[in-house]
mmCIF file of C-alpha atoms in Angstrom:
data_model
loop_
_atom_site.group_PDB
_atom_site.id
_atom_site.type_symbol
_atom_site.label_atom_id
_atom_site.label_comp_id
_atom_site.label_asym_id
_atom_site.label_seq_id
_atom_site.Cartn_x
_atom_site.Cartn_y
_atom_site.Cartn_z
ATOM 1 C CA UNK A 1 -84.632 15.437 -21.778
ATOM 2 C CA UNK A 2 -81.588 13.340 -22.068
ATOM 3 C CA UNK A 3 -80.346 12.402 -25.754
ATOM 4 C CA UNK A 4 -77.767 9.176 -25.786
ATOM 5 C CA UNK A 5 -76.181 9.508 -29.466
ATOM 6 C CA UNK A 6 -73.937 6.091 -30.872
ATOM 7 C CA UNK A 7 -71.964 7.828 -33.973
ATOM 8 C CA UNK A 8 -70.872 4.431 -35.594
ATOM 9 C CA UNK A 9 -73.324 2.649 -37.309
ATOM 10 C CA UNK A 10 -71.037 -0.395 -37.524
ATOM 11 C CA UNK A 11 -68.123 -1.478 -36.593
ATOM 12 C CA UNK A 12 -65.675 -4.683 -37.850
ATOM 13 C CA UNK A 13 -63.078 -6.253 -36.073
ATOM 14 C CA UNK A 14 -60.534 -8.865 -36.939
ATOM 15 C CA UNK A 15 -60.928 -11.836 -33.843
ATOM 16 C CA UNK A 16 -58.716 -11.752 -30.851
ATOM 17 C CA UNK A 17 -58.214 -7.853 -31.688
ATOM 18 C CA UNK A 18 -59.436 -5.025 -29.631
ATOM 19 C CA UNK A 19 -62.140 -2.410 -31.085
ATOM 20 C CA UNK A 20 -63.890 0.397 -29.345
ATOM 21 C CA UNK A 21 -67.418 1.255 -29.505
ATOM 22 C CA UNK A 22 -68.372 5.166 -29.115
ATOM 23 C CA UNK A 23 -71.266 6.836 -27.325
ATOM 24 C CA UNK A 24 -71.995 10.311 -25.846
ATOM 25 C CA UNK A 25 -74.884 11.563 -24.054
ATOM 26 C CA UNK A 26 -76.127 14.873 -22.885
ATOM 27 C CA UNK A 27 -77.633 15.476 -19.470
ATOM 28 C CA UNK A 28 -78.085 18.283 -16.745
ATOM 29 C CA UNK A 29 -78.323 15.580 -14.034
ATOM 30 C CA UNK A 30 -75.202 14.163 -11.766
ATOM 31 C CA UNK A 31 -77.117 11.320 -10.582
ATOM 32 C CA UNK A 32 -77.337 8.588 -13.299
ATOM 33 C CA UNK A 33 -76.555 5.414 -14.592
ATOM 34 C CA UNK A 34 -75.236 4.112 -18.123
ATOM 35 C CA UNK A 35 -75.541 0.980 -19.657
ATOM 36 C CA UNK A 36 -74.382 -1.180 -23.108
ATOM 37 C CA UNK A 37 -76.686 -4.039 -24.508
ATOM 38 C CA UNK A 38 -75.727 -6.260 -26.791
ATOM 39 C CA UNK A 39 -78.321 -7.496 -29.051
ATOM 40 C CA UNK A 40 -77.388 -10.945 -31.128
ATOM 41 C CA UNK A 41 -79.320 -11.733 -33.891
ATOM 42 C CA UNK A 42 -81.717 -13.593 -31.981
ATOM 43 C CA UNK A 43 -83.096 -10.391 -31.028
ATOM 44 C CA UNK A 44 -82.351 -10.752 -27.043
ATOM 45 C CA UNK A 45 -80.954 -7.471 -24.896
ATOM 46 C CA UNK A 46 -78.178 -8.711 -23.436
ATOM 47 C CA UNK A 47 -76.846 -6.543 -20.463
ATOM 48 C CA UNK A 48 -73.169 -5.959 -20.897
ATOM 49 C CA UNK A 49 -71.698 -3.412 -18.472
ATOM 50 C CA UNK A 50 -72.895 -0.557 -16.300
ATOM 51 C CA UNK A 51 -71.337 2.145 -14.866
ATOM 52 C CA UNK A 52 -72.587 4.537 -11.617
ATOM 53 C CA UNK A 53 -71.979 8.264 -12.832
ATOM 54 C CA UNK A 54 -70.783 8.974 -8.952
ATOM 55 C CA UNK A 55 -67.275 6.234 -9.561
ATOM 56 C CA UNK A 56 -64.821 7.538 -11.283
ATOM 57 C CA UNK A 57 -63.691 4.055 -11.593
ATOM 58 C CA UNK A 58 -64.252 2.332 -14.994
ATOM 59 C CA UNK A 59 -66.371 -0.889 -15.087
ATOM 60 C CA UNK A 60 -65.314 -3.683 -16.187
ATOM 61 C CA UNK A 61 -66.684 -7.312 -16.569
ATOM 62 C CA UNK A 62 -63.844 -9.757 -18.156
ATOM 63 C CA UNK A 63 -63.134 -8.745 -21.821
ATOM 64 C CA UNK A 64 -65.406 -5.985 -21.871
ATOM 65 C CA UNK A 65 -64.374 -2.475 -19.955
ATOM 66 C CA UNK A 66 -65.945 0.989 -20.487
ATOM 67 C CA UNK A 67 -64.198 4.319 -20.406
ATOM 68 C CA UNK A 68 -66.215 6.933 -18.479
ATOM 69 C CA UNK A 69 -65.416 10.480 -19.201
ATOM 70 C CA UNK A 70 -67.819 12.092 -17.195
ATOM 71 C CA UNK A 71 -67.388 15.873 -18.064
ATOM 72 C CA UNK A 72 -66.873 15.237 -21.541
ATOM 73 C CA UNK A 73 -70.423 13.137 -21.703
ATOM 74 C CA UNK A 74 -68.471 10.110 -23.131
ATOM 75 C CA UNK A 75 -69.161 6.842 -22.384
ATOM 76 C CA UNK A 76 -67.550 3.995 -24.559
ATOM 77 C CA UNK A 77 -67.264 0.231 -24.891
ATOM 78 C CA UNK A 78 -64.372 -1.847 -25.544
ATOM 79 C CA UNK A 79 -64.061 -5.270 -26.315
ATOM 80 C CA UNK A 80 -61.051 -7.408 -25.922
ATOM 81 C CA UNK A 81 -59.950 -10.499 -27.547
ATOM 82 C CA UNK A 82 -62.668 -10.440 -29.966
ATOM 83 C CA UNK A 83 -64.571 -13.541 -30.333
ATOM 84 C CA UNK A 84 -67.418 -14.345 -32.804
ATOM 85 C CA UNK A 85 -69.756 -14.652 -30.450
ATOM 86 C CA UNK A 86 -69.576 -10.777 -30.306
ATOM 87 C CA UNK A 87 -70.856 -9.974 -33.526
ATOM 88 C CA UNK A 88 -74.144 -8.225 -32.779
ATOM 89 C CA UNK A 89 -76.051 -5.071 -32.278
ATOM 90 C CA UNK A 90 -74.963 -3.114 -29.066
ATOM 91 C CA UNK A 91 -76.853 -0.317 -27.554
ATOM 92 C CA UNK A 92 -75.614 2.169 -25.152
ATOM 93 C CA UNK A 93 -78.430 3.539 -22.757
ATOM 94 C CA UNK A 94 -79.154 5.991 -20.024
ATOM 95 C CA UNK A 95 -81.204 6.671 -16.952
ATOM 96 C CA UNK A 96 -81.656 8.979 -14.574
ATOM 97 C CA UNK A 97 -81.721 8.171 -10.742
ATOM 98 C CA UNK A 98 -83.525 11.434 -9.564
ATOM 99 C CA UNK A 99 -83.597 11.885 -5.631
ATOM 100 C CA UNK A 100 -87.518 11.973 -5.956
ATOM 101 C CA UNK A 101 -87.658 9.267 -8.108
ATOM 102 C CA UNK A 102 -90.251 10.266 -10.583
ATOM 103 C CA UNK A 103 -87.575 8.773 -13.590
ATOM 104 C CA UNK A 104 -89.310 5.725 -12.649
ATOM 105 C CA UNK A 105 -86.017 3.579 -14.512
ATOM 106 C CA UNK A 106 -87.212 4.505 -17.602
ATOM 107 C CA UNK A 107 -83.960 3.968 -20.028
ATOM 108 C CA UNK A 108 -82.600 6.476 -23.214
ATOM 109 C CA UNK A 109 -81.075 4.915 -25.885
ATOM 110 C CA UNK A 110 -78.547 5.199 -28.690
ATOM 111 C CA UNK A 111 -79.548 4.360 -31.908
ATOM 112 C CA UNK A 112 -77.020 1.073 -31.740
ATOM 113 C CA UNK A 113 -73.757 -0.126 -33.653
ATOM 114 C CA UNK A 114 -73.445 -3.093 -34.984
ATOM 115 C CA UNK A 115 -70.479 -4.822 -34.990
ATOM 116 C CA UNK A 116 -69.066 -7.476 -37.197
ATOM 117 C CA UNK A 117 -66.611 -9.499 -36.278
ATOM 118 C CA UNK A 118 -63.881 -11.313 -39.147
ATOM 119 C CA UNK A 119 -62.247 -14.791 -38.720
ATOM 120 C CA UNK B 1 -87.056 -19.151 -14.796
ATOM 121 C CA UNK B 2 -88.871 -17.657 -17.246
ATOM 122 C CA UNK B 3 -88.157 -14.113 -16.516
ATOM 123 C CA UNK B 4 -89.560 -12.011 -18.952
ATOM 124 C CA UNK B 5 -91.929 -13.536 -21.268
ATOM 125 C CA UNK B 6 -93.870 -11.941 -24.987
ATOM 126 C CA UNK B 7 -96.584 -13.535 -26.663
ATOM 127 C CA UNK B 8 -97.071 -13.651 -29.565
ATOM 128 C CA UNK B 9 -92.998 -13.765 -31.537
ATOM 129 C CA UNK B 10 -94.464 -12.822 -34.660
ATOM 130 C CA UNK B 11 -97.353 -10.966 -36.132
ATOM 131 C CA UNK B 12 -98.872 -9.855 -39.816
ATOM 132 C CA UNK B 13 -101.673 -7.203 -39.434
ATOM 133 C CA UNK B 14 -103.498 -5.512 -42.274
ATOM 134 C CA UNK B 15 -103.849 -1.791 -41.668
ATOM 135 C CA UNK B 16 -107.463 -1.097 -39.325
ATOM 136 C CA UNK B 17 -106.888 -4.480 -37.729
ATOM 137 C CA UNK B 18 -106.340 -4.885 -33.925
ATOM 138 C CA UNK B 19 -104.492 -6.730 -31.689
ATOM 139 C CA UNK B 20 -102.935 -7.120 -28.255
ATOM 140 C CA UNK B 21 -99.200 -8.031 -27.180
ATOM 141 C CA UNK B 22 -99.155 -9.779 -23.365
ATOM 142 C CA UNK B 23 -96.395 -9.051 -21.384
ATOM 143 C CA UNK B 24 -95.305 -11.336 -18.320
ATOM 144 C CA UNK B 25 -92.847 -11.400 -15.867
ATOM 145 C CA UNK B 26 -92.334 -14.055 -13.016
ATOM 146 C CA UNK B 27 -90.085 -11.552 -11.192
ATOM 147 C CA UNK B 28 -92.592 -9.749 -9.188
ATOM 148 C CA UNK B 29 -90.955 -6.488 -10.691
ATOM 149 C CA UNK B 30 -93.236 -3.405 -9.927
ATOM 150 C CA UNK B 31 -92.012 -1.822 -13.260
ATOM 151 C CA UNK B 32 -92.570 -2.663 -16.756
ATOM 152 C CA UNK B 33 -92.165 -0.651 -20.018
ATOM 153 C CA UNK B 34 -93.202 -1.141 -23.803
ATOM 154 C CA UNK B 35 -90.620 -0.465 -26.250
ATOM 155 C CA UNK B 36 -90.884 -0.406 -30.085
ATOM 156 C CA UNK B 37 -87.748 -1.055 -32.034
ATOM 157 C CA UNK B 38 -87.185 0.732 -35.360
ATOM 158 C CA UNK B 39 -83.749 0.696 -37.636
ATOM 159 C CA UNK B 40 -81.491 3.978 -36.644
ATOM 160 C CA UNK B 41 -83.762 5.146 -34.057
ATOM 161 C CA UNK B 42 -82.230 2.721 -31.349
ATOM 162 C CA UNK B 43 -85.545 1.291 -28.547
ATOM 163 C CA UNK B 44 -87.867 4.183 -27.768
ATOM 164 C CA UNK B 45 -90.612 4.005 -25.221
ATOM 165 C CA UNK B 46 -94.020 3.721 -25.624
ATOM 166 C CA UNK B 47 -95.354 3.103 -22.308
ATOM 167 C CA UNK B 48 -94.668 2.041 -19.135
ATOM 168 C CA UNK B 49 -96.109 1.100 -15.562
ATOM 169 C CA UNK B 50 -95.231 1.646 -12.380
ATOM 170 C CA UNK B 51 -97.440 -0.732 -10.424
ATOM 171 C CA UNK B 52 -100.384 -2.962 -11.017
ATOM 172 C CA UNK B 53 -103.559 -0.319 -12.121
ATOM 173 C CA UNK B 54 -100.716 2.269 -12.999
ATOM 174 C CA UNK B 55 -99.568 3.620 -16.776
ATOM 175 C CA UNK B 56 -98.099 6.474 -17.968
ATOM 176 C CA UNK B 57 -96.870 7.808 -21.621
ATOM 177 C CA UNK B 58 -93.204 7.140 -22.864
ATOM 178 C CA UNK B 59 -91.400 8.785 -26.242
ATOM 179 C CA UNK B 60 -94.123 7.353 -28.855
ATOM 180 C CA UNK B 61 -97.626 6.670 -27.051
ATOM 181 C CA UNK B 62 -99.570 7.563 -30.149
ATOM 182 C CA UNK B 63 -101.425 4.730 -31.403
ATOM 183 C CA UNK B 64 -101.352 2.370 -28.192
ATOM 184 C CA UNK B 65 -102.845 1.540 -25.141
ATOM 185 C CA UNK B 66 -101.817 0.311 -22.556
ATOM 186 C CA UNK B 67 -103.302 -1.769 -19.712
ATOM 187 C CA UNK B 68 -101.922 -3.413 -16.144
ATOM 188 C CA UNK B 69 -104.669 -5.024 -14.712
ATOM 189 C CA UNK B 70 -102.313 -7.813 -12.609
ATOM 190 C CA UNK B 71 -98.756 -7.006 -11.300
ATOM 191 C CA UNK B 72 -97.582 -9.583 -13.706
ATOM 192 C CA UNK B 73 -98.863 -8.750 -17.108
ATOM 193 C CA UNK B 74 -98.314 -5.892 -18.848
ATOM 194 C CA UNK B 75 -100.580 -5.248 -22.268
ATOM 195 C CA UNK B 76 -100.206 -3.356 -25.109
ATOM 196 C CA UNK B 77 -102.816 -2.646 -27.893
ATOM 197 C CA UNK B 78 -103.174 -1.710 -31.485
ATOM 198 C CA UNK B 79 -107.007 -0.220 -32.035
ATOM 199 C CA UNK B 80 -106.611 0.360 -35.925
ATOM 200 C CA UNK B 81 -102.886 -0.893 -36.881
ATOM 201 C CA UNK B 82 -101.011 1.613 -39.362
ATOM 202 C CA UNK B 83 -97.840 0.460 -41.415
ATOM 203 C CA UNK B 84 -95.877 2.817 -39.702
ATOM 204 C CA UNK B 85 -96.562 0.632 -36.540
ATOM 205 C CA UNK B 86 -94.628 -1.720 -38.233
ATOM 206 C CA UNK B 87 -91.525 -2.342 -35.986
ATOM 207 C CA UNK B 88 -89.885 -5.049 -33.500
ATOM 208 C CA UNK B 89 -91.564 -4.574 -29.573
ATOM 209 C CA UNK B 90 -89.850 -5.181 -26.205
ATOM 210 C CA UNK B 91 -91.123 -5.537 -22.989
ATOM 211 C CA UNK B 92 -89.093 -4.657 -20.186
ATOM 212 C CA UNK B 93 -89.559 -4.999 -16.519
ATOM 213 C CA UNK B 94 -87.344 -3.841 -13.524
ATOM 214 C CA UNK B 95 -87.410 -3.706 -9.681
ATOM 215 C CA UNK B 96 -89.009 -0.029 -8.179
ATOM 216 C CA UNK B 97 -86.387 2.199 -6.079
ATOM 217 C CA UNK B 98 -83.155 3.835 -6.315
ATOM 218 C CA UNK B 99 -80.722 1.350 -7.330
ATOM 219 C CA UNK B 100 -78.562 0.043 -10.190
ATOM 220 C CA UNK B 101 -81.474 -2.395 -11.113
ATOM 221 C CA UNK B 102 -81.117 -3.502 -14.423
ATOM 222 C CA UNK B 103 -83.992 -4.425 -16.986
ATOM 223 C CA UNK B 104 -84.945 -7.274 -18.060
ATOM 224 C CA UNK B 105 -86.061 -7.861 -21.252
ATOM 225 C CA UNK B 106 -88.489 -10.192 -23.520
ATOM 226 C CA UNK B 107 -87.749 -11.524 -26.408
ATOM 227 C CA UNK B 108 -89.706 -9.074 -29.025
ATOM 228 C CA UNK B 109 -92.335 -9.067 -30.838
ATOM 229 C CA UNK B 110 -91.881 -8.731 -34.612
ATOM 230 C CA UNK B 111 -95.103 -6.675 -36.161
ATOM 231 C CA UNK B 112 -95.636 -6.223 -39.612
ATOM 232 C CA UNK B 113 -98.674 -3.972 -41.116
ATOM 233 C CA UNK B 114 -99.599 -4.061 -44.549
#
């Protein structure tokens, strides 16, 4: 079974700075997808990025980018020009994308970070 | 565009009682999952479906049951809530296949048992 493990319970930033949000999984597949969720305090999960195992390329989607390291398992967020609106919960997550495709989409989670963002 | 849509937002339960959470998506997704939400532990699933008649056990399944009787709505039960049932539930549904499809998720569910 795959394990997804987030090492920082929280996080601060000062706004318009740049922090970095950790997360490393373990899996014996090559065939995946990961994911981070953001998760404001209106309770909503908030896709943020995704990233194909099979690029090497990183993903990126405006401020936010990830850094992929696939053979180290290491998969982490960061957030550029920190706004307030960032401030929440964010969840990295995992799932397999088996050739038979018995994984069904089913996602793995971290256990989440929450981040705090300072005037 | 409703997308993914829980009922009830909030819920008290004593411990026995029993209750149902409806699930509904206007996507025509053929997947849909039950999460439960607990501080530190991250979502873990509970169930999930892979098309209308269809469930199958996630992470937690202990204490729930399931039921997808229309494409649309996915249902999780309580028969006797316990307070350790107490927690924050997401539904989730997704498109079948290989593919980057993402999930889309409800709102929650906040369930309290006393």
């Amino acid at each position: 079974a795959q394990t997804v493990t987030q090492s920082q319970p929280e996080m601060s930033v000062q706004e318009a700075e740049t922090v970095t949000l950790s997360c490393t999984y373990d899996t014996s597949e090559s065939d995946y997808y990961l994911f981070w969720y953001k998760q404001p305090p209106s309770r909503q999960m908030i896709l943020v990025i995704r990233q194909e195992a099979y690029k090497q390329q990183n993903a990126t989607e405006n401020r936010f980018s990830v850094n992929f390291q696939k053979a180290a398992k290491s998969f982490s967020l960061k957030i550029s020009d920190s706004q307030l609106g960032d401030a929440a919960m964010y969840f990295c997550a995992y799932r397999s994308e088996d050739a038979g495709g018995t994984s069904y989409g089913k996602l793995t989670f971290g256990q989440g970070t929450i981040l705090t963002v300072h005037p | 565009n409703a997308g993914v849509t829980q009922t009830p937002k909030f819920r008290v339960l004593k411990t026995g009682q029993s209750m149902t959470l409806l699930c509904a998506q206007d996507m025509n997704h053929e997947y849909m999952y039950w999460y439960r939400q607990d501080p530190g532990m991250g979502l873990r699933l509970i169930h999930y479906s892979v098309g209308e008649g269809t469930t199958a056990k996630g992470e937690v399944p202990d204490g729930y049951n399931v039921s997808r009787l229309k494409k649309q709505n996915f249902l999780l039960g309580l028969e006797s809530a316990a307070p350790s049932q107490t927690s924050v539930y997401f539904c989730a549904s997704t498109e079948a296949g290989r593919a980057k499809n993402i999930q889309y998720f409800g709102a929650g569910t906040r369930l309290s048992v006393l």
